[in-house]
Amino acid sequence: MKAEIPVMTTAIIGTGVIGSVIARQLASGGETLRLSSADNESARTLAAKIGRAAVAVDNRDALQGADAVILALRFTVLKGVIDELADQLAGTLVVVPSNPVTADAQGNVSRVLPKGQSSGKVVAGWLPSGARLAMAFGTLPADLFESASNRSPEPAVLFYATDDDHAGEEVERLIRTAGFEPVKAGGLAQSGRLEVDGDLHGLVVGLAEARSLIDGA
Ligand SMILES: NC(=O)c1ccc[n+]([C@@H]2O[C@H](COP(=O)([O-])OP(=O)(O)OC[C@H]3O[C@@H](n4cnc5c(N)ncnc54)[C@H](OP(=O)(O)O)[C@@H]3O)[C@@H](O)[C@H]2O)c1
């Protein structure tokens, strides 16, 4: 008799540009999704497109029965949503793809944290104790994320950073489900390497090159 593969459920809060692409790739890898967004219209539209594997709910409902949550939010709204969900996050994998940047009306992008300050460490400080944080899924622009997933014959790498071994195992499963090969860049102190302007950002590489980039740093 074939062993049954358990269905895993991920909440994705934020169904904008990157949240939508992550949702589609996870759903095509077999993940069940609970989606939410600010006014819920984009979450409902996305859930309808994905079909049976996804439902649109509100932020707090998204966590119900979820094995993990991906906060696909702009860095500037992240803390507010974490505060809203704080009592639900203990014991949960929290995945953050956010780059700590903002853009002005002219589209000029600037970092919202002081130079050298690790965004991963800042987000970890906002989380309640017991939440397991991995910075991941924010290293590739959405179009590249979509085109590089399920690459054959050699899968493309997605880098992540965490201080927590259990979070590492969990985020590796999600990265594989989305069609990539996971590679740990380091602890949260190294999350700057994953960001816009970081040396590992925007790279579509295989495992050997990814490892040499990590080892060579
Ligand atoms: N875009 C990319 O290619 C890319 C690539 C890598 C990493 N990132 C990072 O990913 C993050 C998101 O970027 P994005 O381009 O996807 O932004 P975006 O298109 O503006 O999407 C942001 C999403 O957040 C939702 N949201 C805002 N406030 C919320 C709240 N209080 N509760 C629930 N949902 C809320 C919005 O809801 P509505 O839909 O209802 O407005 C929207 O779905 C950023 O930090 C960015 O640095 C982006």
Coordinates of C-alpha atoms and ligand atoms in Angstrom, one line a residue:
M1 CA 0.0 0.0 0.0
K2 CA 1.3 3.5 -0.9
A3 CA 2.0 5.8 2.0
E4 CA -0.2 8.8 2.0
I5 CA 1.6 12.1 1.7
P6 CA 0.1 14.6 4.2
V7 CA -1.4 17.7 2.7
M8 CA 0.4 20.7 4.1
T9 CA -1.2 24.1 4.4
T10 CA 0.4 27.5 4.2
A11 CA -1.1 30.9 4.9
I12 CA 0.0 33.7 2.6
I13 CA -0.8 37.1 3.9
G14 CA -0.3 39.6 1.1
T15 CA -1.4 38.6 -2.4
G16 CA 0.3 41.4 -4.4
V17 CA 3.0 40.9 -6.9
I18 CA 5.3 38.5 -5.1
G19 CA 2.6 36.9 -2.9
S20 CA 0.6 35.9 -5.9
V21 CA 3.6 34.2 -7.7
I22 CA 4.6 32.4 -4.5
A23 CA 1.0 31.2 -4.1
R24 CA 0.7 29.9 -7.6
Q25 CA 4.0 28.0 -7.4
L26 CA 3.2 26.5 -4.0
A27 CA -0.2 25.4 -5.2
S28 CA 1.2 23.8 -8.3
G29 CA 3.6 21.9 -6.0
G30 CA 0.6 20.5 -4.0
E31 CA 0.3 22.9 -1.1
T32 CA -3.1 24.0 0.2
L33 CA -3.3 27.7 0.7
R34 CA -5.2 30.2 2.9
L35 CA -4.8 33.6 1.4
S36 CA -5.5 37.1 2.7
S37 CA -4.8 40.7 1.8
A38 CA -5.6 44.2 3.0
D39 CA -9.2 44.5 1.5
N40 CA -9.3 40.8 0.5
E41 CA -10.3 41.5 -3.1
S42 CA -6.9 40.5 -4.5
A43 CA -6.9 37.4 -2.2
R44 CA -10.4 36.4 -3.4
T45 CA -9.4 36.9 -7.1
L46 CA -6.2 34.9 -6.6
A47 CA -8.0 32.1 -4.8
A48 CA -10.6 31.8 -7.6
K49 CA -7.8 31.5 -10.1
I50 CA -5.9 28.9 -8.2
G51 CA -9.1 26.8 -7.6
R52 CA -9.8 24.2 -5.0
A53 CA -6.3 24.4 -3.3
A54 CA -6.9 28.0 -2.1
V55 CA -9.3 29.9 0.0
A56 CA -9.5 33.6 0.7
V57 CA -10.0 34.6 4.3
D58 CA -9.0 37.4 6.7
N59 CA -5.6 37.7 8.3
R60 CA -6.4 35.9 11.5
D61 CA -8.5 33.2 9.8
A62 CA -5.5 32.6 7.5
L63 CA -3.5 31.1 10.4
Q64 CA -6.3 28.6 11.3
G65 CA -4.8 25.1 10.7
A66 CA -1.8 26.5 8.8
D67 CA 1.6 24.8 9.1
A68 CA 3.3 28.0 8.1
V69 CA 2.7 31.6 7.2
I70 CA 4.3 33.7 4.5
L71 CA 4.1 37.4 5.2
A72 CA 4.4 38.8 1.6
L73 CA 4.0 42.4 2.7
R74 CA 5.9 45.6 2.3
F75 CA 8.4 46.0 5.1
T76 CA 6.6 49.1 6.3
V77 CA 3.4 47.2 7.1
L78 CA 5.0 44.1 8.5
K79 CA 5.2 45.1 12.1
G80 CA 1.5 46.0 12.2
V81 CA 0.4 42.7 10.8
I82 CA 2.7 40.8 13.1
D83 CA 1.2 42.7 16.1
E84 CA -2.3 41.8 14.8
L85 CA -1.4 38.1 14.7
A86 CA 1.0 37.9 17.6
D87 CA -1.0 35.5 19.8
Q88 CA -1.3 33.1 16.8
L89 CA 2.4 32.9 15.8
A90 CA 4.0 31.0 18.6
G91 CA 4.9 27.5 17.4
T92 CA 4.6 28.6 13.7
L93 CA 7.0 28.9 10.9
V94 CA 7.0 32.6 9.8
V95 CA 8.5 33.2 6.3
V96 CA 9.3 36.8 5.4
P97 CA 10.2 37.7 1.8
S98 CA 10.1 41.5 2.5
N99 CA 13.0 43.7 1.4
P100 CA 13.5 46.6 3.9
V101 CA 13.0 49.2 1.2
T102 CA 10.4 51.9 0.3
A103 CA 9.9 53.9 -2.9
D104 CA 9.0 57.6 -3.2
A105 CA 6.5 59.0 -5.7
Q106 CA 9.3 59.2 -8.3
G107 CA 10.1 55.5 -7.8
N108 CA 13.4 56.2 -6.0
V109 CA 14.1 53.2 -3.7
S110 CA 15.7 53.6 -0.4
R111 CA 16.5 51.3 2.6
V112 CA 14.2 51.9 5.6
L113 CA 16.8 50.5 8.1
P114 CA 20.2 51.9 8.9
K115 CA 23.0 50.7 6.7
G116 CA 24.3 47.3 7.8
Q117 CA 21.3 46.6 10.2
S118 CA 20.0 43.1 9.5
S119 CA 16.3 43.1 8.5
G120 CA 16.1 39.5 9.7
K121 CA 17.2 40.5 13.2
V122 CA 14.7 43.4 13.2
V123 CA 11.8 41.2 12.2
A124 CA 12.9 38.6 14.8
G125 CA 12.6 41.3 17.4
W126 CA 9.0 42.0 16.4
L127 CA 7.9 38.3 16.6
P128 CA 6.5 36.7 19.8
S129 CA 8.7 34.1 21.4
G130 CA 8.1 30.6 20.0
A131 CA 7.6 31.9 16.4
R132 CA 10.2 30.4 14.1
L133 CA 11.5 32.9 11.5
A134 CA 13.1 32.3 8.1
M135 CA 13.9 35.1 5.7
A136 CA 13.1 33.6 2.3
F137 CA 11.2 33.9 -1.0
G138 CA 12.3 37.5 -1.5
T139 CA 15.6 37.0 -3.3
L140 CA 14.2 37.0 -6.9
P141 CA 11.9 39.6 -8.6
A142 CA 8.5 38.0 -9.2
D143 CA 8.9 37.5 -13.0
L144 CA 12.3 35.7 -12.4
F145 CA 10.8 33.7 -9.6
E146 CA 8.1 32.4 -11.9
S147 CA 10.4 31.7 -14.8
A148 CA 13.1 30.0 -12.7
S149 CA 10.9 27.7 -10.7
N150 CA 10.8 24.0 -11.7
R151 CA 13.9 24.5 -13.9
S152 CA 15.1 21.4 -15.6
P153 CA 17.4 19.4 -15.6
E154 CA 19.0 21.3 -12.6
P155 CA 16.7 23.2 -10.3
A156 CA 17.5 26.8 -9.5
V157 CA 18.5 27.7 -6.0
L158 CA 16.5 29.8 -3.6
F159 CA 18.6 31.2 -0.7
Y160 CA 17.2 31.6 2.8
A161 CA 18.5 32.7 6.2
T162 CA 17.4 31.6 9.7
D163 CA 18.8 31.1 13.2
D164 CA 16.5 28.1 13.8
D165 CA 17.3 24.6 12.5
H166 CA 13.6 23.6 12.7
A167 CA 12.6 26.6 10.7
G168 CA 15.3 25.7 8.2
E169 CA 13.9 22.2 7.7
E170 CA 10.4 23.7 7.3
V171 CA 11.3 26.4 4.9
E172 CA 13.4 23.9 2.8
R173 CA 10.2 21.9 2.3
L174 CA 8.3 25.0 1.1
I175 CA 11.1 26.0 -1.2
R176 CA 11.2 22.6 -2.8
T177 CA 7.4 22.6 -3.1
A178 CA 7.7 25.9 -5.0
G179 CA 10.1 24.3 -7.4
F180 CA 13.5 25.4 -6.2
E181 CA 16.6 23.9 -4.4
P182 CA 17.0 25.5 -1.0
V183 CA 20.4 26.8 0.2
K184 CA 21.0 28.4 3.5
A185 CA 22.9 31.6 3.2
G186 CA 23.5 31.8 7.0
G187 CA 21.8 33.1 10.1
L188 CA 19.5 36.1 10.3
A189 CA 22.5 38.4 10.7
Q190 CA 23.3 37.5 7.1
S191 CA 19.9 38.4 5.7
G192 CA 21.4 41.5 4.1
R193 CA 23.0 39.2 1.5
L194 CA 19.4 38.2 0.3
E195 CA 18.1 41.7 0.0
V196 CA 18.0 44.1 -3.0
D197 CA 21.7 45.1 -3.3
G198 CA 22.8 42.0 -1.4
D199 CA 25.3 39.8 -3.2
L200 CA 22.9 36.8 -3.4
H201 CA 19.9 38.8 -4.6
G202 CA 18.5 38.3 -8.1
L203 CA 20.7 35.3 -8.9
V204 CA 19.4 32.3 -10.7
V205 CA 22.1 29.6 -10.0
G206 CA 22.4 25.9 -9.5
L207 CA 23.5 24.1 -6.4
A208 CA 27.3 24.0 -7.0
E209 CA 27.5 27.7 -7.8
A210 CA 25.3 28.6 -4.9
R211 CA 27.6 26.7 -2.5
S212 CA 30.7 28.3 -3.8
L213 CA 29.1 31.7 -3.4
I214 CA 28.3 30.9 0.2
D215 CA 31.7 29.4 0.9
G216 CA 33.5 32.1 -0.8
A217 CA 32.0 34.9 1.2
Ligands
LIG1 N1 7.5 42.5 -6.3 C1 8.6 41.7 -6.3 O1 9.0 41.2 -7.4 C2 9.3 41.3 -5.0 C3 10.3 40.3 -5.1 C4 10.9 39.9 -4.0 C5 10.5 40.5 -2.7 N2 9.6 41.4 -2.7 C6 9.2 41.9 -1.4 O2 7.9 41.4 -1.0 C7 7.1 42.4 -0.3 C8 5.8 42.6 -1.1 O3 6.1 43.1 -2.3 P1 5.0 43.2 -3.5 O4 5.7 43.7 -4.7 O5 4.3 41.9 -3.6 O6 4.0 44.3 -2.9 P2 2.5 44.6 -3.3 O7 2.3 44.2 -4.7 O8 2.2 46.0 -2.9 O9 1.6 43.6 -2.4 C9 1.5 43.9 -1.0 C10 0.3 43.0 -0.5 O10 0.2 43.3 0.9 C11 -1.2 43.4 1.2 N3 -1.4 44.1 2.4 C12 -1.1 45.4 2.7 N4 -1.4 45.7 4.0 C13 -2.0 44.5 4.5 C14 -2.6 44.2 5.7 N5 -2.6 45.0 6.8 N6 -3.0 42.9 5.9 C15 -3.0 42.0 4.9 N7 -2.4 42.3 3.7 C16 -2.0 43.5 3.5 C17 -1.8 44.1 0.0 O11 -3.2 43.9 0.0 P3 -4.1 44.4 -1.2 O12 -3.8 43.4 -2.4 O13 -5.5 44.2 -0.7 O14 -3.7 45.8 -1.6 C18 -1.0 43.4 -1.1 O15 -1.7 42.2 -1.5 C19 8.0 43.7 -0.3 O16 8.6 43.8 0.9 C20 9.0 43.4 -1.4 O17 10.3 44.0 -1.0 C21 8.9 41.8 -3.8

